[in-house]
Each structure stands twice: as C-alpha cells, then as structure tokens.
Amino acid sequence: MHQLKIAALLCALAAGASGEALAQATDKPAAAPAAQSKGFTPPVPVGQTNNAPIDSIAVVVNDDVITRNELTERVRTVVQRMKAQNVQLPSEADLQRQILERMIVERAQGQLAKEMGVRVDDTQLDRTISRIAEQQKMTVQQMRNQLEKEGTTFAAFREEIREEIVMTRLREHEVDAKINISEAEVDAHIAAEKAAAAEQFELNISQILVRIPENASPEVIAQRKARADEVMRQLRVGADFAKMAATYSDASDALKGGEVGWRTPDRLPPVFAEALSKLKPGQTTAVMKSVSGFHIIKLVDKRSVAEAQAAASVQQTHARHILIKVTPAVSAADAKRKLTELKERLDNKAAKFEELARLFSNDGSAGKGGDLGWLYPGDTVPEFEAAMNGLKLGEVSQPVETSFGFHLIEVMERKTEDVSKEKARNAARNAIRERKLEEATEDWQRQVRDRAYVEYRAEDLKETK
C-alpha cells in the first residue's frame, strides 16, 4: 500500500503543481540547542502510568530533537515494509543506523522548509489525499480503512503526505528552479542520439554507495574506501547484494536493496555507463569513485529499445469522451450503468455526443462537448489509449475503466505526422533535466546534512565512522 501511495502522490503533485547521499555530522562549531542537558526526559503526560515507556532524546538536530519513541516507531514501520517487499533485513544495529540517518536528514530539511515558510494547509492536503484515493481506485474512507487495517493511523498518514508535499516543494525551490539547460547542451544531446548505435539498451541497476562527507580529510576518505572494499570482498564471496545495500549503502534507495531501476546509458555518469557496458546481467562493477563517494553497481538486467529518431512518424488521434467518476455517492456499478444508458442513446441517435458530454461528464472537457483535441501516444493513461486505438472513426466505445473513473470514448479523426523539431528538442531537454536533477538533489541533500548540528545522546546511537 505504501509504495502505491507514494507513486500516486508523485502523480498527484505533478498534476497539481508541477540516490540521495547522506552525510555525517559536521565538526564545525555550532550553538548548542536549549534542550540538551544530560538526562533530560519529557514529563509523564497526564493519564500515563509510571509503568508506561518513558521517552528520551536520541539525537539533537539543530534546535530540534529525535526521540527514542520516534525512532522505534520508524524502525517498526520500515521492518514491516521490507518484509512485505521480501527484502532481506540487515542487522538490527545497521538498520537503526540507516533509519536514524534518514530521520536526521528529514528533520534538517523540515527545519529548512519551516525557515523558508514552505507549508501545506488542510485544504491542499485534502485535495491531494483525494487524488491519491482516486489513483488507488478507492474512496478516501476505503483507503482509511485499509491503512488502519495495516496498522497505520489516518492522522499519521495525513502528516506523512503533508511532509512529502513540503519536501517536494522545498526541493523544487532549492534544486529544480536552479537547473539551467543551454541550447548547446540540447544540440549535443540530439547529436549524440543520432550518432548512437542502431540498437540501444536500457539497464536495470542497483547500487551501494559509501558516501564521502564534504571537505573530508584524507584519513576519512581512506576509511570510506576501506569500507567499500570490504563490501566488495563480501559480495565476491557470495553475499546478497540487496542485504549489503540495506546494511552499508548511504544512498536513499538503501532500504529497497539498492534498487535504482531502469536507466538508459545517457542518464548515467560516463564512467558508470562504460563500466556497465562490459558486464552481463547479475555481475557487479568494481569499486568506483565519484564526488559523492564510492559506488558498487550491479547490472540486474538489460533490454533493447527502439532507437530514438529525430523525426519519427507518430499517429495522432482526435477524440472526445464522457467521464463519470466513482465517488462515495456514485459506485463503479452506477457509473458503468449510466454510461451504458448513454451509449444506447447514442447508438439509437437519440442524442448527440457533445450534448451528453456537457450534461453528464465529470471532466474539464465537458464544456467543449468532451473534446480532448489531438492526442499523441502517451498523452492518456494506458487503458484509455488502448481502448481509443481499437476504435474506428465515429465509433463509440463500451464503458472503459481507468484510474479516473469510467469513460465513453469516440474517435473523431486520425492523422500521421512527423514529430516536430521542437518536440524532439523538448524531449532532449527533459532527459538532460532529469539527469541533472538526480545529481543536484543528491548534492543538495548532502549539503543540508553536513550543515546540520547533530548530537547523539545515547551510547548505542554513536555515529559509525
């Protein structure tokens, strides 16, 4: 449920508005926060018995704290999630260290967001949660029931979504807005595509990153290199890559077994792409150094893709639709039944498509008679596109279910044309931006962590050097 929720959140954020290397505590002087006296514990809340667990400070992060209870609850949630994903668990100490480091970064980012006035009000939050529920083909109440069945309170879920939105907006301000792409870079990207071999490949990769703190001394760099070499030694004698990533990697994907996913070579640093080109699926690279740290990359799989053409011929479809959304008041059966009735009226020529769209469609296109204009492949969700492509000109579909609800679709026109030069340049620009964003986000998160004042309170939480 959690993975689906995050995927849906990203879609919702994209519609509405638009590996991380974690670092150690810095040694630079910083004013100690007010609440850092040894042995401080919060008073027992009213109604809590003396037998109840007493919370205490685990780590001080600037002027805020992470408590032992917060850490314990996060560990419980992550363990539950990793078991559901069949990811082999590292040792308890290693897992706690990974999770605590992530919480430190999150807390430092949250403080920065607060300083900058980035916030999400309840109205915006409710709209996002409604979109998430729609993506899951659920009502908000159904999603709430599912979460509580899995042991997550709806209040905690709301705050997690609020934090995700805040972090996305903070990153957009701090990173996205500062990405610049020159026309020369676009030209070079297009030229590289044209010069590529007839057959290109996508690579499914996983990684282990042992990061190097900013301004690290030669001794610290040597320690990190030794750690990466030890991980490499264990891999060579048969250690599980996913477990090694969850245990030792400092990247944001560590607790997913280091899974990065599918990447084309142009979205990887050249040194990584070159090393991976010599591997077969299942093999790993040697230890490689970057500005972020020491990397070990595994080639999980490899698949061929059609070569991108600067002026490829594509089919465009001019279509219109009538959408009935599924809501607490309108069930899926009701929506499908209503559209079946409307289709019968259209088949009997008892009404015009545009008139019914204006009267009954829940989409923004209703005012235009359901007209969606000219659509390129990929402009609509797969279920809609597949149904649309199967229609003849003037033919009206049966009710089609998508994540948005149920649709009646009519194809009005089709045409085949070459993708314009501007569309090709936009595609190149997007590919460059995505690559730069990954690198810039990783660097920014490292800087936020390195600038934070961090004090570990409990003896068993001392940072592993």
Short mmCIF file of C-alpha atoms in Angstrom, two decimals:
data_model
loop_
_atom_site.label_atom_id
_atom_site.label_comp_id
_atom_site.label_asym_id
_atom_site.label_seq_id
_atom_site.Cartn_x
_atom_site.Cartn_y
_atom_site.Cartn_z
CA MET A 1 0.00 0.00 0.00
CA HIS A 2 2.80 2.38 0.96
CA GLN A 3 4.64 2.08 -2.37
CA LEU A 4 1.44 2.59 -4.31
CA LYS A 5 0.63 5.59 -2.15
CA ILE A 6 3.96 7.27 -2.86
CA ALA A 7 3.69 6.59 -6.60
CA ALA A 8 0.20 8.05 -6.60
CA LEU A 9 1.40 11.06 -4.60
CA LEU A 10 4.03 11.87 -7.20
CA CYS A 11 1.41 11.75 -9.93
CA ALA A 12 -0.85 13.98 -7.87
CA LEU A 13 1.89 16.52 -7.23
CA ALA A 14 2.85 16.55 -10.90
CA ALA A 15 -0.77 17.21 -11.85
CA GLY A 16 -1.32 19.87 -9.23
CA ALA A 17 1.90 21.87 -9.32
CA SER A 18 4.28 20.70 -11.23
CA GLY A 19 20.09 8.41 -4.90
CA GLU A 20 20.47 10.67 -2.05
CA ALA A 21 23.91 10.58 -0.39
CA LEU A 22 23.59 11.05 3.36
CA ALA A 23 26.40 12.68 5.30
CA GLN A 24 27.87 12.69 8.80
CA ALA A 25 27.60 15.39 11.45
CA THR A 26 30.00 18.26 10.78
CA ASP A 27 32.77 19.19 13.17
CA LYS A 28 32.26 22.92 12.76
CA PRO A 29 31.25 24.88 15.93
CA ALA A 30 27.56 25.44 16.40
CA ALA A 31 25.43 26.90 19.16
CA ALA A 32 24.04 24.07 21.23
CA PRO A 33 20.26 23.92 21.34
CA ALA A 34 18.46 24.85 24.51
CA ALA A 35 17.20 21.37 25.40
CA GLN A 36 20.48 19.47 25.59
CA SER A 37 21.09 18.93 29.29
CA LYS A 38 22.20 15.39 30.07
CA GLY A 39 19.46 13.12 31.28
CA PHE A 40 16.57 15.31 30.12
CA THR A 41 13.31 13.44 29.60
CA PRO A 42 9.88 14.90 28.96
CA PRO A 43 7.40 14.85 31.89
CA VAL A 44 4.95 11.96 32.02
CA PRO A 45 1.75 13.04 30.25
CA VAL A 46 -1.46 13.27 32.25
CA GLY A 47 -3.12 9.87 32.42
CA GLN A 48 0.07 7.92 31.66
CA THR A 49 1.09 5.45 34.33
CA ASN A 50 4.59 5.16 35.66
CA ASN A 51 4.79 1.72 34.05
CA ALA A 52 4.43 3.19 30.54
CA PRO A 53 7.62 3.58 28.46
CA ILE A 54 9.33 6.93 29.13
CA ASP A 55 10.54 8.75 26.03
CA SER A 56 14.02 10.24 25.80
CA ILE A 57 16.14 12.15 23.33
CA ALA A 58 18.04 10.02 20.83
CA VAL A 59 19.59 12.77 18.69
CA VAL A 60 19.61 16.56 18.71
CA VAL A 61 19.33 18.08 15.22
CA ASN A 62 19.98 21.83 15.29
CA ASP A 63 17.23 23.18 17.59
CA ASP A 64 15.04 20.08 17.43
CA VAL A 65 15.25 16.50 18.69
CA ILE A 66 14.51 12.97 17.53
CA THR A 67 13.17 10.88 20.38
CA ARG A 68 13.71 7.18 21.06
CA ASN A 69 9.99 6.53 20.60
CA GLU A 70 10.02 8.21 17.17
CA LEU A 71 12.99 6.09 16.15
CA THR A 72 11.39 2.90 17.45
CA GLU A 73 8.16 3.56 15.56
CA ARG A 74 10.03 4.32 12.31
CA VAL A 75 12.07 1.12 12.66
CA ARG A 76 8.85 -0.86 13.16
CA THR A 77 7.29 0.66 10.03
CA VAL A 78 10.37 0.07 7.87
CA VAL A 79 10.77 -3.53 9.03
CA GLN A 80 7.13 -4.20 8.19
CA ARG A 81 7.59 -2.65 4.74
CA MET A 82 10.83 -4.50 3.95
CA LYS A 83 9.26 -7.83 4.93
CA ALA A 84 6.29 -7.11 2.65
CA GLN A 85 8.74 -6.43 -0.21
CA ASN A 86 10.77 -9.58 0.59
CA VAL A 87 13.94 -7.53 1.17
CA GLN A 88 16.39 -9.35 3.43
CA LEU A 89 16.82 -7.43 6.70
CA PRO A 90 20.25 -6.25 7.84
CA SER A 91 21.23 -6.49 11.49
CA GLU A 92 19.17 -4.52 13.99
CA ALA A 93 22.05 -2.10 14.66
CA ASP A 94 22.70 -1.44 10.96
CA LEU A 95 19.00 -0.95 10.26
CA GLN A 96 18.66 1.50 13.13
CA ARG A 97 21.70 3.43 11.93
CA GLN A 98 20.31 3.70 8.39
CA ILE A 99 16.89 4.83 9.58
CA LEU A 100 18.25 7.31 12.10
CA GLU A 101 20.47 8.89 9.46
CA ARG A 102 17.45 9.28 7.19
CA MET A 103 15.45 10.87 10.02
CA ILE A 104 18.28 13.35 10.67
CA VAL A 105 18.24 14.45 7.04
CA GLU A 106 14.45 14.70 7.03
CA ARG A 107 14.47 16.75 10.24
CA ALA A 108 17.12 19.13 8.87
CA GLN A 109 15.16 19.53 5.63
CA GLY A 110 11.96 20.11 7.58
CA GLN A 111 13.63 22.87 9.58
CA LEU A 112 14.82 24.50 6.37
CA ALA A 113 11.30 24.32 4.93
CA LYS A 114 9.92 25.96 8.07
CA GLU A 115 12.50 28.75 7.89
CA MET A 116 11.54 29.40 4.27
CA GLY A 117 7.82 29.42 5.03
CA VAL A 118 7.00 26.31 2.98
CA ARG A 119 3.75 24.88 4.30
CA VAL A 120 0.69 22.95 3.15
CA ASP A 121 -2.75 23.86 4.52
CA ASP A 122 -5.50 21.33 5.21
CA THR A 123 -7.45 22.20 2.05
CA GLN A 124 -4.46 21.47 -0.19
CA LEU A 125 -3.75 18.29 1.80
CA ASP A 126 -7.33 17.04 1.46
CA ARG A 127 -7.24 17.58 -2.31
CA THR A 128 -4.01 15.58 -2.60
CA ILE A 129 -5.35 12.74 -0.46
CA SER A 130 -8.50 12.62 -2.62
CA ARG A 131 -6.32 12.31 -5.74
CA ILE A 132 -4.31 9.52 -4.07
CA ALA A 133 -7.52 7.67 -3.29
CA GLU A 134 -8.64 8.07 -6.92
CA GLN A 135 -5.35 6.65 -8.15
CA GLN A 136 -5.87 3.65 -5.86
CA LYS A 137 -9.45 3.25 -7.19
CA MET A 138 -10.77 3.78 -3.68
CA THR A 139 -12.82 6.29 -1.78
CA VAL A 140 -10.99 8.20 0.95
CA GLN A 141 -12.89 6.18 3.56
CA GLN A 142 -11.90 2.88 1.92
CA MET A 143 -8.26 3.98 1.85
CA ARG A 144 -8.52 5.00 5.51
CA ASN A 145 -9.94 1.59 6.45
CA GLN A 146 -7.12 -0.17 4.56
CA LEU A 147 -4.43 1.90 6.25
CA GLU A 148 -5.82 1.27 9.72
CA LYS A 149 -6.09 -2.44 8.92
CA GLU A 150 -2.34 -2.37 8.13
CA GLY A 151 -1.59 -0.63 11.43
CA THR A 152 -1.22 2.98 10.21
CA THR A 153 -3.49 5.65 11.67
CA PHE A 154 -5.10 8.02 9.20
CA ALA A 155 -3.75 11.01 11.15
CA ALA A 156 -0.19 9.69 10.77
CA PHE A 157 -0.82 9.05 7.06
CA ARG A 158 -2.05 12.65 6.57
CA GLU A 159 1.05 14.08 8.21
CA GLU A 160 3.33 11.83 6.17
CA ILE A 161 1.66 13.09 2.97
CA ARG A 162 1.93 16.68 4.20
CA GLU A 163 5.67 16.20 4.79
CA GLU A 164 6.10 14.63 1.34
CA ILE A 165 4.44 17.65 -0.31
CA VAL A 166 6.51 20.10 1.72
CA MET A 167 9.73 18.29 0.83
CA THR A 168 8.80 18.25 -2.85
CA ARG A 169 8.11 21.99 -2.84
CA LEU A 170 11.31 22.67 -0.93
CA ARG A 171 13.31 20.66 -3.47
CA GLU A 172 11.58 22.49 -6.32
CA HIS A 173 12.68 25.80 -4.80
CA GLU A 174 16.18 24.76 -3.76
CA VAL A 175 17.11 22.48 -6.66
CA ASP A 176 14.67 22.35 -9.57
CA ALA A 177 14.48 26.10 -10.11
CA LYS A 178 18.27 26.34 -10.28
CA ILE A 179 18.71 23.77 -13.06
CA ASN A 180 19.82 25.51 -16.25
CA ILE A 181 19.97 23.81 -19.66
CA SER A 182 21.67 25.58 -22.55
CA GLU A 183 20.74 25.19 -26.20
CA ALA A 184 24.27 23.88 -26.77
CA GLU A 185 23.56 21.01 -24.34
CA VAL A 186 20.35 20.22 -26.20
CA ASP A 187 22.22 20.24 -29.52
CA ALA A 188 24.88 17.92 -28.11
CA HIS A 189 22.26 15.54 -26.73
CA ILE A 190 20.43 15.30 -30.06
CA ALA A 191 23.72 14.82 -31.92
CA ALA A 192 24.71 12.04 -29.53
CA GLU A 193 21.37 10.30 -30.14
CA LYS A 194 21.86 10.47 -33.89
CA ALA A 195 25.36 9.05 -33.57
CA ALA A 196 24.25 6.21 -31.33
CA ALA A 197 24.41 2.62 -32.45
CA ALA A 198 21.42 1.13 -34.28
CA GLU A 199 20.40 -0.78 -31.17
CA GLN A 200 20.28 0.88 -27.78
CA PHE A 201 19.70 -0.61 -24.37
CA GLU A 202 18.15 0.18 -21.05
CA LEU A 203 19.93 -1.04 -17.93
CA ASN A 204 18.24 -2.15 -14.74
CA ILE A 205 20.72 -1.38 -11.97
CA SER A 206 21.15 -1.48 -8.20
CA GLN A 207 23.82 0.37 -6.23
CA ILE A 208 25.73 0.51 -2.98
CA LEU A 209 27.11 3.96 -2.12
CA VAL A 210 29.61 4.62 0.66
CA ARG A 211 29.49 8.37 0.71
CA ILE A 212 32.31 10.82 1.40
CA PRO A 213 31.44 13.78 3.67
CA GLU A 214 32.02 17.26 2.32
CA ASN A 215 35.55 18.55 2.95
CA ALA A 216 36.59 15.11 4.24
CA SER A 217 40.20 14.60 5.29
CA PRO A 218 42.43 12.06 3.51
CA GLU A 219 42.09 9.81 6.55
CA VAL A 220 38.28 9.81 6.36
CA ILE A 221 38.40 9.17 2.60
CA ALA A 222 40.72 6.23 3.22
CA GLN A 223 38.33 4.85 5.87
CA ARG A 224 35.41 5.09 3.44
CA LYS A 225 37.40 3.39 0.70
CA ALA A 226 38.28 0.57 3.08
CA ARG A 227 34.61 0.16 3.93
CA ALA A 228 33.65 -0.05 0.24
CA ASP A 229 36.44 -2.57 -0.36
CA GLU A 230 35.12 -4.72 2.49
CA VAL A 231 31.62 -4.67 0.98
CA MET A 232 33.16 -5.68 -2.36
CA ARG A 233 35.02 -8.53 -0.69
CA GLN A 234 31.80 -9.87 0.85
CA LEU A 235 30.00 -9.65 -2.50
CA ARG A 236 32.75 -11.64 -4.18
CA VAL A 237 32.33 -14.49 -1.71
CA GLY A 238 28.59 -14.66 -2.32
CA ALA A 239 26.95 -12.06 -0.05
CA ASP A 240 23.45 -10.94 -1.10
CA PHE A 241 23.66 -7.56 -2.89
CA ALA A 242 20.30 -6.31 -1.57
CA LYS A 243 21.28 -7.14 2.01
CA MET A 244 24.66 -5.44 1.60
CA ALA A 245 22.91 -2.34 0.25
CA ALA A 246 20.43 -2.27 3.13
CA THR A 247 23.32 -2.70 5.58
CA TYR A 248 26.07 -0.46 4.20
CA SER A 249 24.74 1.88 1.49
CA ASP A 250 24.34 5.58 2.24
CA ALA A 251 22.03 6.19 -0.74
CA SER A 252 18.30 6.87 -0.38
CA ASP A 253 17.48 3.56 -2.07
CA ALA A 254 19.44 1.50 0.52
CA LEU A 255 16.36 0.08 2.23
CA LYS A 256 14.98 -1.03 -1.15
CA GLY A 257 18.00 -3.25 -1.58
CA GLY A 258 19.81 -0.53 -3.52
CA GLU A 259 17.33 -0.74 -6.40
CA VAL A 260 17.75 2.20 -8.79
CA GLY A 261 15.62 0.87 -11.67
CA TRP A 262 15.84 1.18 -15.43
CA ARG A 263 18.20 3.78 -16.87
CA THR A 264 19.50 4.48 -20.36
CA PRO A 265 23.29 4.94 -20.51
CA ASP A 266 22.92 8.68 -21.22
CA ARG A 267 21.27 9.11 -17.81
CA LEU A 268 24.32 7.71 -16.03
CA PRO A 269 27.74 9.28 -15.42
CA PRO A 270 30.01 8.25 -18.31
CA VAL A 271 32.36 6.24 -16.08
CA PHE A 272 29.40 4.19 -14.76
CA ALA A 273 27.95 3.63 -18.25
CA GLU A 274 31.32 2.47 -19.55
CA ALA A 275 31.82 0.01 -16.68
CA LEU A 276 28.30 -1.39 -17.03
CA SER A 277 28.71 -1.87 -20.79
CA LYS A 278 31.27 -4.61 -20.05
CA LEU A 279 29.01 -6.56 -17.69
CA LYS A 280 26.46 -9.31 -18.09
CA PRO A 281 23.23 -9.30 -16.04
CA GLY A 282 23.98 -10.38 -12.47
CA GLN A 283 27.53 -9.01 -12.44
CA THR A 284 28.79 -6.02 -10.44
CA THR A 285 31.32 -3.31 -11.17
CA ALA A 286 34.50 -2.78 -9.20
CA VAL A 287 34.50 -0.02 -6.58
CA MET A 288 34.22 3.32 -8.43
CA LYS A 289 34.75 6.81 -7.01
CA SER A 290 32.63 9.90 -7.70
CA VAL A 291 32.28 13.28 -5.97
CA SER A 292 29.62 11.68 -3.73
CA GLY A 293 31.62 8.68 -2.60
CA PHE A 294 32.47 5.11 -3.55
CA HIS A 295 29.98 3.15 -5.67
CA ILE A 296 29.41 -0.51 -6.42
CA ILE A 297 26.81 -1.03 -9.15
CA LYS A 298 25.07 -4.26 -10.07
CA LEU A 299 23.66 -4.85 -13.56
CA VAL A 300 20.36 -6.57 -12.74
CA ASP A 301 19.04 -6.80 -16.28
CA LYS A 302 19.39 -5.37 -19.78
CA ARG A 303 16.79 -4.87 -22.52
CA SER A 304 16.81 -3.41 -26.02
CA VAL A 305 14.74 -0.37 -27.02
CA ALA A 306 14.00 1.20 -30.39
CA GLU A 307 16.49 3.87 -31.42
CA ALA A 308 15.12 7.38 -30.93
CA GLN A 309 14.57 9.14 -34.24
CA ALA A 310 14.75 12.89 -34.61
CA ALA A 311 11.70 12.89 -36.88
CA ALA A 312 9.74 9.75 -36.10
CA SER A 313 6.28 9.29 -37.59
CA VAL A 314 3.52 9.08 -34.97
CA GLN A 315 -0.22 8.68 -35.15
CA GLN A 316 -2.32 11.39 -33.55
CA THR A 317 -5.92 10.85 -32.59
CA HIS A 318 -8.63 13.47 -32.25
CA ALA A 319 -11.01 12.11 -29.62
CA ARG A 320 -13.70 13.10 -27.16
CA HIS A 321 -15.10 11.38 -24.10
CA ILE A 322 -17.71 11.38 -21.36
CA LEU A 323 -16.32 10.68 -17.88
CA ILE A 324 -18.32 9.51 -14.86
CA LYS A 325 -16.16 9.48 -11.72
CA VAL A 326 -16.55 6.95 -8.93
CA THR A 327 -17.33 8.78 -5.67
CA PRO A 328 -18.88 7.92 -2.28
CA ALA A 329 -22.24 8.79 -3.85
CA VAL A 330 -21.60 7.05 -7.22
CA SER A 331 -20.39 3.44 -7.17
CA ALA A 332 -18.42 1.83 -10.00
CA ALA A 333 -21.54 -0.15 -10.94
CA ASP A 334 -23.63 3.04 -11.04
CA ALA A 335 -21.06 4.83 -13.23
CA LYS A 336 -20.85 1.93 -15.66
CA ARG A 337 -24.67 1.57 -15.80
CA LYS A 338 -25.10 5.29 -16.52
CA LEU A 339 -22.61 5.23 -19.39
CA THR A 340 -24.25 2.10 -20.83
CA GLU A 341 -27.55 4.01 -20.93
CA LEU A 342 -25.85 6.99 -22.62
CA LYS A 343 -24.26 4.71 -25.22
CA GLU A 344 -27.67 3.23 -26.06
CA ARG A 345 -29.00 6.74 -26.66
CA LEU A 346 -26.04 7.48 -28.95
CA ASP A 347 -26.40 4.19 -30.84
CA ASN A 348 -30.09 4.95 -31.37
CA LYS A 349 -29.22 8.51 -32.45
CA ALA A 350 -31.50 9.82 -29.72
CA ALA A 351 -28.86 12.34 -28.63
CA LYS A 352 -25.61 13.92 -29.76
CA PHE A 353 -22.30 13.04 -28.09
CA GLU A 354 -21.38 16.66 -27.33
CA GLU A 355 -24.77 17.31 -25.71
CA LEU A 356 -24.46 14.31 -23.39
CA ALA A 357 -20.88 15.28 -22.53
CA ARG A 358 -21.98 18.77 -21.47
CA LEU A 359 -24.80 17.33 -19.35
CA PHE A 360 -23.15 14.34 -17.69
CA SER A 361 -19.33 14.37 -17.99
CA ASN A 362 -17.31 14.98 -14.80
CA ASP A 363 -14.26 16.09 -16.80
CA GLY A 364 -12.99 19.60 -17.52
CA SER A 365 -13.61 18.93 -21.21
CA ALA A 366 -17.39 18.79 -20.64
CA GLY A 367 -17.83 22.43 -21.64
CA LYS A 368 -16.25 21.61 -25.03
CA GLY A 369 -18.54 18.66 -25.60
CA GLY A 370 -15.93 16.26 -24.25
CA ASP A 371 -13.38 17.24 -26.94
CA LEU A 372 -9.84 16.30 -25.90
CA GLY A 373 -8.17 17.69 -29.03
CA TRP A 374 -5.31 15.93 -30.82
CA LEU A 375 -3.62 13.30 -28.66
CA TYR A 376 -0.11 11.91 -29.04
CA PRO A 377 0.74 8.36 -27.87
CA GLY A 378 1.32 8.51 -24.13
CA ASP A 379 -0.88 11.58 -23.57
CA THR A 380 -3.54 9.46 -21.83
CA VAL A 381 -3.45 6.58 -19.36
CA PRO A 382 -2.77 3.14 -20.94
CA GLU A 383 -6.32 1.80 -20.52
CA PHE A 384 -7.81 4.83 -22.25
CA GLU A 385 -5.24 4.78 -25.07
CA ALA A 386 -5.69 1.05 -25.73
CA ALA A 387 -9.46 1.40 -25.98
CA MET A 388 -9.18 4.52 -28.16
CA ASN A 389 -6.71 2.87 -30.55
CA GLY A 390 -9.12 -0.03 -31.03
CA LEU A 391 -11.96 2.19 -32.27
CA LYS A 392 -12.90 3.05 -35.84
CA LEU A 393 -13.64 6.63 -36.86
CA GLY A 394 -17.00 7.68 -35.43
CA GLU A 395 -17.27 4.56 -33.25
CA VAL A 396 -18.21 4.93 -29.56
CA SER A 397 -16.60 2.56 -27.07
CA GLN A 398 -18.22 0.49 -24.38
CA PRO A 399 -17.63 1.94 -20.86
CA VAL A 400 -13.86 1.94 -20.24
CA GLU A 401 -12.48 1.90 -16.70
CA THR A 402 -9.35 3.90 -15.78
CA SER A 403 -7.99 5.38 -12.56
CA PHE A 404 -10.14 8.46 -13.23
CA GLY A 405 -13.46 6.60 -13.47
CA PHE A 406 -15.46 5.24 -16.43
CA HIS A 407 -15.38 6.72 -19.94
CA LEU A 408 -17.26 6.61 -23.21
CA ILE A 409 -14.75 7.38 -25.98
CA GLU A 410 -15.34 8.46 -29.57
CA VAL A 411 -12.60 8.80 -32.20
CA MET A 412 -13.30 11.75 -34.48
CA GLU A 413 -10.16 11.91 -36.67
CA ARG A 414 -6.71 10.37 -37.06
CA LYS A 415 -3.57 11.62 -38.78
CA THR A 416 0.07 10.66 -39.08
CA GLU A 417 2.74 13.31 -38.98
CA ASP A 418 6.42 13.75 -38.17
CA VAL A 419 7.36 14.83 -34.71
CA SER A 420 8.40 18.43 -34.95
CA LYS A 421 11.94 19.56 -34.28
CA GLU A 422 10.66 21.42 -31.25
CA LYS A 423 9.13 18.25 -29.80
CA ALA A 424 12.46 16.45 -30.29
CA ARG A 425 14.27 19.31 -28.55
CA ASN A 426 11.79 19.23 -25.67
CA ALA A 427 12.40 15.50 -25.25
CA ALA A 428 16.15 16.11 -25.17
CA ARG A 429 15.72 18.95 -22.70
CA ASN A 430 13.64 16.74 -20.40
CA ALA A 431 16.24 13.95 -20.49
CA ILE A 432 19.03 16.40 -19.58
CA ARG A 433 16.93 17.96 -16.81
CA GLU A 434 16.17 14.57 -15.26
CA ARG A 435 19.85 13.64 -15.19
CA LYS A 436 20.87 16.98 -13.70
CA LEU A 437 18.08 16.83 -11.11
CA GLU A 438 19.27 13.49 -9.76
CA GLU A 439 22.83 14.77 -9.36
CA ALA A 440 21.82 18.19 -7.96
CA THR A 441 19.30 16.71 -5.49
CA GLU A 442 21.86 14.27 -4.14
CA ASP A 443 24.42 17.09 -3.70
CA TRP A 444 21.88 19.42 -2.05
CA GLN A 445 20.75 16.78 0.45
CA ARG A 446 24.37 16.09 1.35
CA GLN A 447 24.96 19.80 1.97
CA VAL A 448 21.85 20.11 4.16
CA ARG A 449 23.05 17.18 6.26
CA ASP A 450 26.62 18.40 6.54
CA ARG A 451 25.47 21.86 7.69
CA ALA A 452 23.29 20.44 10.47
CA TYR A 453 24.38 20.44 14.12
CA VAL A 454 23.93 16.81 15.25
CA GLU A 455 24.49 15.46 18.76
CA TYR A 456 23.93 11.76 19.52
CA ARG A 457 22.67 11.33 23.10
CA ALA A 458 22.52 7.58 23.72
CA GLU A 459 25.67 5.47 23.78
CA ASP A 460 24.22 2.90 21.36
CA LEU A 461 23.46 5.65 18.83
CA LYS A 462 27.02 6.85 18.30
CA GLU A 463 27.65 7.53 14.62
CA THR A 464 29.62 4.84 12.83
CA LYS A 465 32.71 6.49 11.41
#
